[in-house]
Coordinates of C-alpha atoms in Angstrom, one line a residue:
X1 CA -74.9 -82.7 -52.0
X2 CA -76.3 -86.2 -52.4
X3 CA -72.7 -87.6 -52.2
X4 CA -72.2 -85.7 -48.9
X5 CA -75.5 -87.0 -47.5
X6 CA -74.6 -90.6 -48.5
X7 CA -71.2 -90.4 -46.8
X8 CA -72.8 -89.0 -43.7
X9 CA -75.4 -91.8 -43.7
X10 CA -72.6 -94.5 -44.0
X11 CA -70.7 -92.9 -41.1
X12 CA -73.8 -92.8 -38.9
X13 CA -74.5 -96.4 -39.8
X14 CA -71.0 -97.4 -38.9
X15 CA -71.2 -95.6 -35.6
X16 CA -74.5 -97.2 -34.9
X17 CA -72.9 -100.7 -35.7
X18 CA -70.2 -100.1 -33.2
X19 CA -72.6 -98.8 -30.6
X20 CA -74.8 -101.9 -31.0
X21 CA -71.8 -104.3 -30.6
X22 CA -72.0 -106.2 -27.2
X23 CA -69.7 -105.0 -24.5
X24 CA -68.1 -108.4 -24.2
X25 CA -66.7 -108.2 -27.7
X26 CA -63.8 -105.9 -26.8
X27 CA -62.6 -108.2 -24.0
X28 CA -63.3 -111.4 -26.0
X29 CA -61.2 -110.2 -28.9
X30 CA -58.1 -110.2 -26.7
X31 CA -58.3 -114.0 -26.7
X32 CA -57.9 -114.1 -30.5
X33 CA -54.4 -114.3 -31.8
X34 CA -52.3 -114.7 -35.0
X35 CA -50.3 -117.9 -35.6
X36 CA -47.1 -118.3 -37.5
X37 CA -45.7 -121.8 -38.2
X38 CA -42.2 -122.7 -39.4
X39 CA -40.7 -125.6 -41.4
X40 CA -37.5 -127.6 -40.9
X41 CA -35.3 -124.8 -42.3
X42 CA -37.1 -122.4 -39.8
X43 CA -38.7 -120.6 -42.7
X44 CA -42.3 -119.4 -42.4
X45 CA -44.6 -122.2 -43.4
X46 CA -48.1 -120.7 -42.8
X47 CA -49.9 -117.9 -41.1
X48 CA -53.4 -118.0 -39.7
X49 CA -55.5 -117.5 -36.6
X50 CA -56.5 -119.2 -33.3
X51 CA -57.9 -118.4 -29.9
X52 CA -57.4 -119.3 -26.2
X53 CA -60.0 -121.4 -24.5
X54 CA -58.3 -121.6 -21.1
X55 CA -56.4 -119.0 -19.1
X56 CA -53.4 -121.4 -18.8
X57 CA -52.7 -121.3 -22.5
X58 CA -54.8 -124.0 -24.2
X59 CA -55.8 -122.9 -27.7
X60 CA -57.6 -124.0 -30.9
X61 CA -56.8 -123.4 -34.6
X62 CA -56.9 -125.3 -37.9
X63 CA -54.8 -128.4 -38.6
X64 CA -53.8 -127.2 -42.1
X65 CA -51.9 -124.3 -40.5
X66 CA -49.8 -126.7 -38.4
X67 CA -49.3 -129.6 -40.9
X68 CA -45.6 -130.0 -41.6
X69 CA -44.6 -127.4 -38.9
X70 CA -41.6 -127.9 -36.7
X71 CA -42.3 -125.0 -34.5
X72 CA -44.9 -122.2 -34.1
X73 CA -45.6 -119.0 -32.3
X74 CA -48.7 -117.0 -31.5
X75 CA -48.9 -113.2 -31.6
X76 CA -51.6 -111.8 -29.3
X77 CA -53.7 -108.7 -29.7
X78 CA -50.9 -106.7 -28.0
X79 CA -48.3 -107.9 -30.5
X80 CA -46.5 -110.2 -27.9
X81 CA -45.1 -113.5 -29.3
X82 CA -45.5 -116.7 -27.4
X83 CA -44.2 -120.2 -28.4
X84 CA -46.4 -123.1 -29.0
X85 CA -45.2 -125.7 -26.5
X86 CA -47.1 -128.8 -27.4
X87 CA -49.8 -130.2 -29.6
X88 CA -52.6 -131.7 -27.5
X89 CA -54.7 -133.3 -30.2
X90 CA -55.6 -133.0 -33.9
X91 CA -58.1 -134.1 -36.5
X92 CA -57.2 -133.7 -40.2
X93 CA -60.6 -134.6 -41.5
X94 CA -62.4 -131.7 -39.7
X95 CA -59.2 -129.5 -39.8
X96 CA -58.8 -128.7 -36.1
X97 CA -55.8 -128.7 -33.8
X98 CA -55.6 -128.2 -30.0
X99 CA -52.3 -127.0 -28.5
X100 CA -50.7 -125.4 -25.5
X101 CA -48.9 -122.1 -25.6
X102 CA -46.1 -121.2 -23.3
X103 CA -47.3 -118.2 -21.2
X104 CA -44.6 -118.0 -18.6
X105 CA -47.0 -118.5 -15.7
X106 CA -49.2 -115.6 -16.6
X107 CA -52.9 -116.0 -17.3
X108 CA -54.2 -115.1 -20.7
X109 CA -57.6 -113.9 -21.8
X110 CA -59.7 -116.9 -22.8
X111 CA -63.1 -117.5 -24.4
X112 CA -65.8 -119.5 -22.6
X113 CA -67.0 -122.6 -24.5
X114 CA -70.7 -122.7 -25.2
X115 CA -72.6 -125.1 -23.0
X116 CA -75.3 -125.6 -25.6
X117 CA -75.2 -125.6 -29.4
X118 CA -77.0 -122.6 -31.1
X119 CA -80.1 -123.6 -33.0
X120 CA -80.9 -122.7 -36.7
X121 CA -81.6 -118.9 -37.2
X122 CA -79.8 -118.0 -34.0
X123 CA -77.8 -114.7 -34.4
X124 CA -74.1 -115.3 -34.1
X125 CA -70.9 -113.3 -34.7
X126 CA -67.3 -113.9 -35.7
X127 CA -64.4 -112.2 -34.0
X128 CA -61.4 -111.5 -36.3
X129 CA -57.8 -111.1 -35.0
X130 CA -57.0 -107.5 -34.5
X131 CA -54.4 -105.4 -32.7
X132 CA -56.8 -102.5 -32.6
X133 CA -59.0 -101.8 -29.5
X134 CA -62.3 -101.8 -31.2
X135 CA -65.5 -103.9 -31.2
X136 CA -65.7 -104.7 -34.9
X137 CA -67.0 -108.1 -35.7
X138 CA -69.0 -109.9 -38.5
X139 CA -72.6 -110.7 -37.8
X140 CA -74.7 -113.5 -39.2
X141 CA -77.0 -116.4 -38.4
X142 CA -76.9 -120.2 -38.1
X143 CA -78.3 -121.6 -41.4
X144 CA -77.8 -125.3 -40.7
X145 CA -76.3 -127.5 -37.9
X146 CA -75.3 -131.1 -39.0
X147 CA -74.5 -133.6 -36.3
X148 CA -71.0 -135.2 -36.4
X149 CA -69.3 -137.7 -34.1
X150 CA -72.6 -138.4 -32.3
X151 CA -72.7 -135.3 -30.1
X152 CA -71.0 -132.4 -32.0
X153 CA -72.1 -130.1 -34.9
X154 CA -70.8 -128.8 -38.2
X155 CA -72.4 -125.4 -38.9
X156 CA -73.4 -123.6 -42.0
X157 CA -73.6 -119.9 -41.4
X158 CA -75.2 -117.0 -43.2
X159 CA -72.1 -114.9 -43.0
X160 CA -69.4 -113.6 -45.3
X161 CA -65.9 -114.9 -44.4
X162 CA -62.7 -113.5 -45.6
X163 CA -59.6 -115.7 -45.9
X164 CA -57.9 -114.0 -42.9
X165 CA -60.8 -115.0 -40.7
X166 CA -60.3 -118.8 -40.9
X167 CA -60.1 -120.3 -37.4
X168 CA -61.3 -117.2 -35.7
X169 CA -64.0 -117.9 -33.1
X170 CA -67.7 -117.9 -33.9
X171 CA -69.7 -116.6 -30.8
X172 CA -73.2 -116.8 -29.5
X173 CA -75.0 -113.5 -28.7
X174 CA -74.1 -113.8 -25.0
X175 CA -70.3 -114.2 -25.7
X176 CA -69.7 -117.9 -25.7
X177 CA -67.6 -119.6 -28.4
X178 CA -69.3 -122.5 -30.2
X179 CA -67.2 -122.8 -33.4
X180 CA -64.1 -122.2 -35.4
X181 CA -64.6 -120.6 -38.7
X182 CA -63.5 -122.7 -41.7
X183 CA -62.9 -122.1 -45.4
X184 CA -65.9 -122.1 -47.6
X185 CA -65.9 -125.0 -50.0
X186 CA -68.9 -123.9 -52.1
X187 CA -69.4 -121.2 -54.7
X188 CA -71.5 -118.9 -52.6
X189 CA -68.6 -117.6 -50.5
X190 CA -70.0 -114.1 -50.2
X191 CA -72.9 -115.1 -48.0
X192 CA -72.2 -118.6 -46.7
X193 CA -69.3 -120.0 -44.5
X194 CA -68.8 -122.9 -42.2
X195 CA -67.7 -123.6 -38.6
X196 CA -66.6 -126.7 -36.8
X197 CA -67.9 -127.3 -33.2
X198 CA -65.4 -125.8 -30.7
X199 CA -66.2 -128.5 -28.3
X200 CA -65.3 -131.1 -30.9
X201 CA -61.9 -129.4 -31.2
X202 CA -61.5 -129.4 -27.5
X203 CA -62.3 -133.2 -27.4
X204 CA -59.1 -133.9 -29.4
X205 CA -56.4 -135.4 -27.2
X206 CA -53.2 -137.4 -27.1
X207 CA -53.7 -141.1 -26.1
X208 CA -51.2 -143.8 -25.2
X209 CA -51.1 -144.9 -28.9
X210 CA -51.1 -141.5 -30.5
X211 CA -47.7 -141.9 -32.1
X212 CA -49.5 -144.0 -34.6
X213 CA -51.9 -141.2 -35.4
X214 CA -51.1 -139.9 -38.9
X215 CA -52.6 -136.5 -38.2
X216 CA -50.3 -136.0 -35.2
X217 CA -47.4 -137.5 -37.1
X218 CA -47.9 -134.8 -39.7
X219 CA -46.9 -132.1 -37.1
X220 CA -43.3 -131.9 -36.0
X221 CA -44.0 -130.0 -32.9
X222 CA -43.7 -131.8 -29.6
X223 CA -46.9 -133.7 -28.5
X224 CA -48.4 -133.2 -25.1
X225 CA -48.6 -136.2 -22.7
X226 CA -51.9 -138.2 -22.2
X227 CA -54.1 -137.3 -19.3
X228 CA -53.2 -140.3 -17.0
X229 CA -49.9 -141.5 -15.8
X230 CA -50.6 -145.1 -17.0
X231 CA -51.3 -143.8 -20.6
X232 CA -48.4 -141.4 -20.4
X233 CA -46.0 -144.3 -19.6
X234 CA -47.2 -146.2 -22.7
X235 CA -46.8 -143.0 -24.7
X236 CA -43.2 -142.7 -23.5
X237 CA -42.5 -146.3 -24.7
X238 CA -44.0 -145.5 -28.1
X239 CA -42.1 -142.2 -28.4
X240 CA -38.8 -143.8 -27.5
X241 CA -38.5 -145.6 -30.8
X242 CA -39.8 -142.7 -33.0
X243 CA -38.1 -139.6 -31.6
X244 CA -34.6 -138.4 -31.9
X245 CA -32.8 -138.7 -28.5
X246 CA -32.9 -135.0 -27.8
X247 CA -36.6 -134.8 -28.6
X248 CA -37.3 -137.8 -26.5
X249 CA -35.5 -136.2 -23.6
X250 CA -37.8 -133.3 -23.8
X251 CA -40.8 -135.6 -23.5
X252 CA -39.2 -137.3 -20.5
X253 CA -38.7 -133.9 -18.8
X254 CA -42.4 -133.1 -19.4
X255 CA -43.4 -136.4 -17.9
X256 CA -41.3 -135.8 -14.8
X257 CA -42.7 -132.3 -14.5
X258 CA -46.2 -133.6 -14.7
X259 CA -45.6 -136.7 -12.5
X260 CA -42.8 -135.8 -10.1
X261 CA -43.5 -138.8 -7.8
X262 CA -43.3 -141.4 -10.5
X263 CA -40.1 -143.5 -10.2
X264 CA -40.6 -144.6 -13.9
X265 CA -40.0 -141.1 -15.2
X266 CA -36.6 -140.8 -13.4
X267 CA -35.5 -144.3 -14.4
X268 CA -36.4 -143.7 -18.0
X269 CA -34.6 -140.4 -18.0
X270 CA -31.6 -142.0 -16.3
X271 CA -31.5 -144.6 -19.1
X272 CA -31.7 -142.0 -21.8
X273 CA -29.0 -139.9 -20.0
X274 CA -26.8 -142.9 -19.9
X275 CA -27.3 -143.4 -23.7
X276 CA -26.3 -139.8 -24.3
X277 CA -23.6 -139.5 -21.6
X278 CA -20.2 -138.3 -22.8
X279 CA -18.4 -137.4 -19.5
X280 CA -18.6 -137.7 -15.7
X281 CA -20.8 -134.7 -15.4
X282 CA -23.5 -136.3 -17.6
X283 CA -23.1 -139.6 -15.6
X284 CA -23.7 -137.6 -12.4
X285 CA -27.1 -136.7 -13.9
X286 CA -27.8 -140.4 -14.4
X287 CA -26.9 -141.3 -10.9
X288 CA -29.0 -138.4 -9.5
X289 CA -32.1 -139.6 -11.4
X290 CA -31.5 -143.1 -10.1
X291 CA -31.3 -141.9 -6.6
X292 CA -34.5 -139.8 -7.0
X293 CA -36.3 -142.9 -8.5
X294 CA -35.4 -144.8 -5.3
X295 CA -36.5 -142.0 -3.1
X296 CA -40.0 -141.7 -4.6
X297 CA -40.5 -145.3 -5.5
X298 CA -43.4 -147.1 -3.7
X299 CA -41.9 -150.4 -4.5
X300 CA -38.3 -150.1 -3.4
X301 CA -37.4 -153.6 -4.7
X302 CA -38.4 -152.6 -8.2
X303 CA -36.2 -149.5 -8.0
X304 CA -33.2 -151.6 -6.8
X305 CA -33.8 -154.0 -9.6
X306 CA -33.7 -151.2 -12.2
X307 CA -30.6 -149.7 -10.6
X308 CA -28.9 -153.1 -10.8
X309 CA -29.9 -153.6 -14.4
X310 CA -28.7 -150.2 -15.5
X311 CA -25.3 -150.7 -13.8
X312 CA -25.0 -154.1 -15.4
X313 CA -25.9 -152.9 -18.9
X314 CA -23.3 -150.1 -18.4
X315 CA -20.7 -152.6 -17.6
X316 CA -21.6 -154.8 -20.6
X317 CA -20.8 -151.7 -22.7
X318 CA -17.2 -152.1 -21.5
X319 CA -16.6 -148.4 -20.7
X320 CA -13.0 -147.3 -21.0
X321 CA -13.3 -145.6 -17.7
X322 CA -15.6 -147.0 -14.9
X323 CA -17.9 -144.4 -13.4
X324 CA -17.3 -144.2 -9.7
X325 CA -18.5 -147.4 -8.1
X326 CA -20.4 -148.7 -11.1
X327 CA -18.9 -152.2 -11.1
X328 CA -20.5 -155.6 -11.4
X329 CA -20.1 -155.9 -7.7
X330 CA -22.2 -152.8 -7.2
X331 CA -24.9 -154.2 -9.6
X332 CA -24.9 -157.4 -7.6
X333 CA -25.2 -155.5 -4.4
X334 CA -28.3 -153.6 -5.8
X335 CA -30.0 -156.7 -7.1
X336 CA -29.5 -158.5 -3.8
X337 CA -31.2 -155.6 -2.0
X338 CA -34.2 -156.1 -4.3
X339 CA -34.2 -159.9 -3.6
X340 CA -34.0 -159.2 0.2
X341 CA -37.3 -157.3 -0.1
X342 CA -39.0 -159.9 -2.3
X343 CA -37.4 -162.8 -4.1
X344 CA -39.1 -162.5 -7.5
X345 CA -37.8 -164.8 -10.3
X346 CA -37.0 -161.8 -12.5
X347 CA -34.7 -160.5 -9.8
X348 CA -33.0 -163.8 -9.4
X349 CA -32.6 -164.0 -13.2
X350 CA -30.8 -160.6 -13.1
X351 CA -28.6 -161.9 -10.3
X352 CA -27.7 -164.9 -12.5
X353 CA -26.8 -162.6 -15.4
X354 CA -24.6 -160.4 -13.2
X355 CA -22.8 -163.5 -11.8
X356 CA -22.3 -164.9 -15.3
X357 CA -20.7 -161.6 -16.3
X358 CA -18.5 -161.9 -13.3
X359 CA -17.6 -165.4 -14.5
X360 CA -18.8 -167.0 -11.3
X361 CA -20.5 -169.8 -13.2
X362 CA -21.5 -172.1 -10.3
X363 CA -23.3 -169.2 -8.5
X364 CA -24.9 -168.1 -11.8
X365 CA -26.1 -171.6 -12.5
X366 CA -27.6 -171.7 -9.0
X367 CA -29.6 -168.6 -9.7
X368 CA -30.8 -169.8 -13.1
X369 CA -31.8 -173.1 -11.6
X370 CA -34.0 -171.3 -9.1
X371 CA -35.7 -169.4 -12.0
X372 CA -36.2 -172.6 -14.0
X373 CA -38.1 -174.0 -11.1
X374 CA -40.4 -171.0 -10.9
X375 CA -43.3 -169.7 -13.0
X376 CA -40.8 -167.5 -14.9
X377 CA -39.2 -170.5 -16.5
X378 CA -38.9 -170.0 -20.3
X379 CA -36.8 -171.0 -23.3
X380 CA -34.5 -168.0 -22.5
X381 CA -33.9 -169.1 -18.9
X382 CA -33.1 -172.7 -19.8
X383 CA -30.8 -171.4 -22.5
X384 CA -29.0 -169.2 -19.9
X385 CA -28.6 -172.3 -17.7
X386 CA -27.3 -174.4 -20.6
X387 CA -24.6 -171.8 -21.6
X388 CA -23.5 -171.6 -17.9
X389 CA -23.1 -175.4 -17.8
X390 CA -21.1 -175.2 -21.0
X391 CA -18.8 -172.5 -19.4
X392 CA -18.4 -174.9 -16.4
X393 CA -17.2 -177.6 -18.9
X394 CA -20.0 -179.9 -17.7
X395 CA -20.6 -183.1 -19.6
X396 CA -22.2 -182.5 -23.0
X397 CA -25.2 -184.5 -22.0
X398 CA -26.1 -182.1 -19.2
X399 CA -25.9 -179.1 -21.5
X400 CA -28.1 -181.0 -24.1
X401 CA -30.7 -181.8 -21.4
X402 CA -31.1 -178.1 -20.6
X403 CA -31.4 -177.3 -24.3
X404 CA -34.1 -180.0 -24.7
X405 CA -35.9 -178.2 -21.8
X406 CA -35.5 -175.0 -23.7
X407 CA -37.0 -176.4 -26.9
X408 CA -39.9 -178.0 -25.1
X409 CA -41.2 -174.4 -24.6
X410 CA -41.9 -174.2 -28.3
X411 CA -44.4 -176.1 -30.5
X412 CA -44.0 -177.4 -34.0
X413 CA -43.9 -176.2 -36.7
X414 CA -41.3 -173.9 -35.3
X415 CA -41.3 -170.2 -36.0
X416 CA -38.5 -167.6 -36.1
X417 CA -38.8 -167.2 -32.3
X418 CA -37.4 -170.8 -31.9
X419 CA -34.8 -170.5 -34.6
X420 CA -31.8 -169.3 -32.5
X421 CA -32.4 -172.0 -29.9
X422 CA -32.6 -174.7 -32.7
X423 CA -29.1 -173.7 -33.8
X424 CA -27.8 -173.9 -30.2
X425 CA -29.3 -177.3 -29.6
X426 CA -27.9 -178.5 -32.9
X427 CA -24.4 -177.6 -31.6
X428 CA -25.2 -179.2 -28.3
X429 CA -26.2 -182.4 -30.1
X430 CA -23.0 -182.3 -32.1
X431 CA -21.0 -182.0 -28.9
X432 CA -22.9 -185.0 -27.5
X433 CA -22.1 -187.1 -30.5
X434 CA -25.6 -187.0 -31.9
X435 CA -24.9 -185.8 -35.5
X436 CA -28.1 -187.2 -37.0
X437 CA -30.2 -185.4 -34.4
X438 CA -28.2 -182.2 -35.0
X439 CA -29.1 -182.4 -38.7
X440 CA -32.8 -182.5 -37.7
X441 CA -32.4 -179.3 -35.8
X442 CA -30.6 -177.7 -38.7
X443 CA -33.4 -178.7 -41.1
X444 CA -36.0 -177.4 -38.6
X445 CA -34.1 -174.1 -38.4
X446 CA -34.0 -173.8 -42.2
X447 CA -37.8 -174.2 -42.3
X448 CA -38.3 -171.8 -39.4
X449 CA -36.5 -169.0 -41.2
X450 CA -38.1 -169.8 -44.6
X451 CA -34.7 -170.7 -46.1
X452 CA -33.1 -167.3 -45.4
X453 CA -29.7 -168.6 -44.3
X454 CA -26.1 -167.7 -45.0
X455 CA -23.0 -169.6 -46.0
X456 CA -22.1 -170.4 -42.4
X457 CA -25.3 -172.3 -41.9
X458 CA -24.6 -174.6 -44.8
X459 CA -21.0 -175.1 -43.5
X460 CA -22.3 -176.1 -40.0
X461 CA -25.0 -178.4 -41.4
X462 CA -22.3 -180.0 -43.7
X463 CA -20.3 -180.7 -40.5
X464 CA -23.2 -182.6 -39.0
X465 CA -23.9 -184.4 -42.3
X466 CA -20.3 -185.5 -42.6
X467 CA -20.3 -186.9 -39.0
X468 CA -23.6 -188.6 -39.8
X469 CA -21.9 -190.1 -42.9
X470 CA -24.5 -188.5 -45.2
X471 CA -21.8 -187.5 -47.7
X472 CA -24.0 -186.4 -50.6
X473 CA -25.8 -183.9 -48.3
X474 CA -22.4 -182.7 -47.1
X475 CA -21.3 -182.1 -50.7
X476 CA -24.5 -180.3 -51.5
X477 CA -24.3 -178.0 -48.5
X478 CA -20.6 -177.2 -49.3
X479 CA -21.6 -176.3 -52.8
X480 CA -24.2 -173.9 -51.5
X481 CA -21.7 -172.3 -49.0
X482 CA -19.2 -171.7 -51.9
X483 CA -22.0 -170.3 -54.1
X484 CA -22.8 -167.8 -51.3
X485 CA -19.2 -167.0 -50.4
X486 CA -16.8 -168.0 -53.2
X487 CA -13.8 -166.3 -51.6
X488 CA -13.8 -168.3 -48.4
X489 CA -11.2 -171.0 -49.2
X490 CA -12.1 -173.0 -46.1
X491 CA -15.3 -174.2 -47.8
X492 CA -13.3 -175.3 -50.9
X493 CA -10.8 -177.2 -48.7
X494 CA -13.7 -178.9 -46.9
X495 CA -15.3 -179.9 -50.2
X496 CA -12.0 -181.4 -51.3
X497 CA -11.8 -183.4 -48.0
X498 CA -15.3 -184.8 -48.4
X499 CA -14.6 -185.8 -52.1
X500 CA -11.4 -187.5 -51.0
X501 CA -13.3 -189.4 -48.3
X502 CA -15.8 -190.8 -50.8
X503 CA -13.1 -191.6 -53.4
X504 CA -13.8 -188.7 -55.8
X505 CA -10.2 -187.7 -56.1
X506 CA -10.4 -186.1 -59.5
X507 CA -13.3 -183.9 -58.2
X508 CA -11.1 -183.0 -55.2
X509 CA -8.2 -182.0 -57.5
X510 CA -10.6 -179.8 -59.5
X511 CA -11.9 -178.1 -56.4
X512 CA -8.4 -177.4 -55.1
X513 CA -7.2 -176.0 -58.5
X514 CA -10.1 -173.6 -58.4
X515 CA -9.1 -172.6 -54.8
X516 CA -5.5 -171.9 -56.0
X517 CA -6.9 -169.7 -58.7
X518 CA -8.4 -167.6 -55.9
X519 CA -5.2 -167.7 -53.8
X520 CA -2.1 -169.2 -55.5
X521 CA -0.3 -169.3 -52.1
X522 CA -3.0 -171.3 -50.3
X523 CA -0.7 -174.0 -48.7
X524 CA -3.5 -176.2 -47.5
X525 CA -4.7 -176.7 -51.1
X526 CA -1.3 -178.2 -52.1
X527 CA -1.3 -180.5 -49.1
X528 CA -4.8 -181.8 -49.9
X529 CA -3.8 -182.2 -53.6
X530 CA -1.0 -184.4 -52.4
X531 CA -3.3 -186.6 -50.4
X532 CA -5.7 -187.0 -53.4
X533 CA -2.7 -187.8 -55.6
X534 CA -1.5 -190.5 -53.2
X535 CA -4.9 -192.0 -53.4
X536 CA -4.6 -192.0 -57.2
X537 CA -1.1 -193.7 -57.0
X538 CA 0.6 -190.5 -58.3
X539 CA 3.5 -190.5 -55.8
X540 CA 5.8 -188.1 -57.6
X541 CA 3.0 -185.6 -58.2
X542 CA 2.0 -186.0 -54.6
X543 CA 5.5 -185.3 -53.3
X544 CA 5.7 -182.2 -55.4
X545 CA 2.5 -181.0 -54.0
X546 CA 3.7 -181.7 -50.4
X547 CA 6.9 -179.9 -51.1
X548 CA 5.0 -176.8 -52.3
X549 CA 2.8 -176.9 -49.2
X550 CA 5.9 -176.9 -47.0
X551 CA 7.5 -174.1 -49.0
X552 CA 4.3 -172.0 -48.4
X553 CA 4.6 -172.7 -44.6
X554 CA 2.2 -175.6 -44.0
X555 CA 3.8 -177.4 -41.0
X556 CA 1.1 -180.1 -41.0
X557 CA 2.6 -181.6 -44.2
X558 CA 5.8 -182.8 -42.5
X559 CA 4.4 -186.2 -41.4
X560 CA 3.1 -186.8 -44.9
X561 CA 6.5 -186.1 -46.5
X562 CA 8.1 -188.4 -43.9
X563 CA 5.6 -191.2 -44.7
X564 CA 5.4 -191.0 -48.5
X565 CA 8.4 -189.1 -49.9
X566 CA 11.5 -190.5 -48.1

């Protein structure tokens, strides 16, 4: 009898509890959902909870659930699955993530964020995920509210929390959500749990530099774009070097969807399409985006400039089949449209580059000369002019003068930025008969790159040292070149030549014998051996060496045979 009464009492209490539940609970629980995340092999990674905070699909959950995930779906109270489209912000310290769910244009039930934080001892309730149409919830009170991040709170609640309730919403008595339930870290898990401020979770966002955020990097799901076009463009730039091409294309599509009147979006997508293009149909998409960019661009000259640059770069790739009218002439036509609107130095520089590619060197030089008289003048622009003069076969002094103007743009001690230009000026100085000055540039280059040079560097510097009659330096540099690349017989032959020039004929013979050990059919080695032997008054040995060189096909030895062996 007592057992029957006890059961009846519990039933009455349960009915009383449901009856006392606020009417808003049933509707609010529809905003709570289950989350399933998947790994790289598309296997289930984690399951948990979350809830909608806007009718257009913005939702909150715990970061731990999403860490390492490559995709995720939510399952609402009616059992309908919806994909997680993008992560909008995350904080791994407080274990929160904000994301957007694909809802196919339909509105979803969403909770209202609390406008004020509940005070200590305020009655609150937690709504679990459920597919049942009931008003069950867990009641409790705020025990503590500790301030975080200046204006948000971390709550301690007098409430029992089951594992399956993590990241469910914690509500005020009037039905506003103020927190996300979190795992209890203490021992008293039966009566105490915790919640992070929902407004703190909502404050998480994606900024221009978010691709450096380790919390966001830990999630493989696509990231949402920042809130402003300017920041979104920086975000695109950062994403371009960190995402796979297909993933980056998705981000570009999102940008264009969000900012349909931004020429930058179409130009960037055109560039990416060009990189991925495999046939004429894909090239048609590139052209369509370029046309759309021109249509929406506020600065038409900038659009023409980008069109010219894209066609020019396409031509530099030397395609097997030219796409429609995408020739250098077309690129030149586009850049001149930009110049007609505003003659910016950067446009004129592009014009020069296109003319250089067309091998119209006088016209290219005229463009570069204009740039070098503008505020865009730089080491690179003077270098372009110098190379053009070189292609025009101008006097070596004119080329060198331009390279001097190039190097003036740098200050000593030189850094790696100046290193390529130092090598070019060294060669220009060699062409102008200034071997000693060339050596100074080679030495400066060596310091600029902290001695990280290859065998070719030592060979080129040896050539300068030889012309400057600094024979010991020439010998030392050739020894280093051979040490770095012992199979290149040119270096050994050159070392023998320098030794012969300074009268070290025995040393020359030893070098050449070592070369023949690498390649017994190296004809030039026999010819040089003969020259050393002539210097040593060993005529018969020299003639034998010359004969072997001729046998191996060295035509340069004929004059030596005629002179010494007849």
